[in-house]
């Protein structure tokens, strides 16, 4: 029996998710990590944890409006409606793929912005002060992806989803697998976990980010050489955005067709 365009889209998504989880489950120590392991101050990890947590709290409380000034929210919402209407009129490979193409365009622009910011500040030896800017660019990018797929980002449930996506995208091994499972459960039943605390989730997400970016932020604090560390902002942003696009894509397919996660999905 010939598969429908939506069924093929779903199978493609599942394959990309499995690939992401499979690669992320294997955590190998990098050359940079081995090189800097004895040189990073012991207190840097906790300092980074606090810096990321402060950045998330500040942006969630006061910065969303500022971020929205950096893109045209109404245009993104309008484009989603156009894509959704086209898919409703005639659902095929082209109309379903329009959402992915638009999402990729948004991501490419923000990756360029992150690279310029990271390299510029890194060349000046600015590491920790760059964190609020990095988190701002990260959330701006995810917000635009959310709008591209028809979702908002300012409710407690959506903030949980965003924080969990960021945390899981930078996790490894069992943490990645478990985080992916929890996200898929939320997509099927979008409600906050029992006894959920946004501040606790922010701390968890921040700890994962600081652990992953520890050596790079240390390197970024060294003038000139720090440009190398700053350039890696783009590498990690790309990883987060790739995963975010997969999960918003899954939400869209589930919410518009009633699809559910098969037993063999990641």
Coordinates of N, CA and C in Angstrom, one line a residue, residues 1 7 13 17 35 37 43 56 59 62 80 86 154 159 162 173 177 184 225-226 229 240 244 256 265-266:
X1 N 0.8 -1.2 0.0 CA 0.0 0.0 0.0 C 0.9 1.2 0.0
X7 N 2.6 10.3 6.2 CA 3.3 9.1 6.7 C 4.8 9.0 6.4
X13 N 11.0 11.9 10.0 CA 11.2 12.6 11.3 C 11.8 11.5 12.3
X17 N 15.3 11.6 14.4 CA 15.4 11.6 15.8 C 16.3 10.5 16.3
X35 N 43.2 18.6 26.8 CA 44.2 19.6 26.9 C 44.0 20.6 28.0
X37 N 41.9 20.1 30.8 CA 41.4 19.5 32.0 C 42.1 20.0 33.3
X43 N 36.4 26.3 40.5 CA 35.1 27.0 40.8 C 34.4 27.5 39.5
X56 N 18.8 32.9 32.1 CA 17.5 32.4 31.8 C 16.4 33.1 32.6
X59 N 15.8 36.7 31.3 CA 15.2 36.8 30.0 C 13.7 36.4 30.1
X62 N 12.0 39.4 32.1 CA 12.0 40.8 31.6 C 12.5 40.9 30.2
X80 N 3.2 31.1 9.0 CA 2.7 29.8 9.4 C 1.3 29.5 9.0
X86 N -2.0 26.1 3.0 CA -1.6 25.4 1.8 C -1.6 23.9 2.1
X154 N 5.5 31.7 25.7 CA 5.4 32.5 26.9 C 4.6 31.9 28.1
X159 N 7.6 27.2 28.3 CA 8.9 27.5 28.9 C 9.5 26.2 29.4
X162 N 10.7 24.3 26.2 CA 11.9 24.9 25.7 C 13.1 24.6 26.5
X173 N 24.2 10.0 26.6 CA 23.9 8.7 27.2 C 22.5 8.6 27.7
X177 N 18.6 10.0 26.4 CA 17.5 9.0 26.1 C 16.3 9.3 27.0
X184 N 8.8 13.6 24.5 CA 7.8 13.0 23.7 C 6.5 12.7 24.4
X225 N 43.1 34.0 21.5 CA 42.8 32.6 21.5 C 41.4 32.3 21.7
X226 N 40.7 33.2 22.5 CA 39.3 33.0 22.8 C 38.4 33.0 21.6
X229 N 37.3 29.6 21.0 CA 36.2 29.2 21.9 C 34.9 29.8 21.5
X240 N 21.5 22.5 19.4 CA 20.2 22.8 20.1 C 19.1 23.0 19.1
X244 N 15.7 21.1 18.5 CA 14.4 21.9 18.6 C 13.5 21.8 17.4
X256 N -1.7 17.8 14.5 CA -2.5 18.0 13.3 C -3.0 16.7 12.7
X265 N 10.2 4.2 18.6 CA 10.7 5.5 18.4 C 11.6 5.9 19.6
X266 N 12.5 6.8 19.4 CA 13.4 7.3 20.5 C 12.7 8.2 21.4

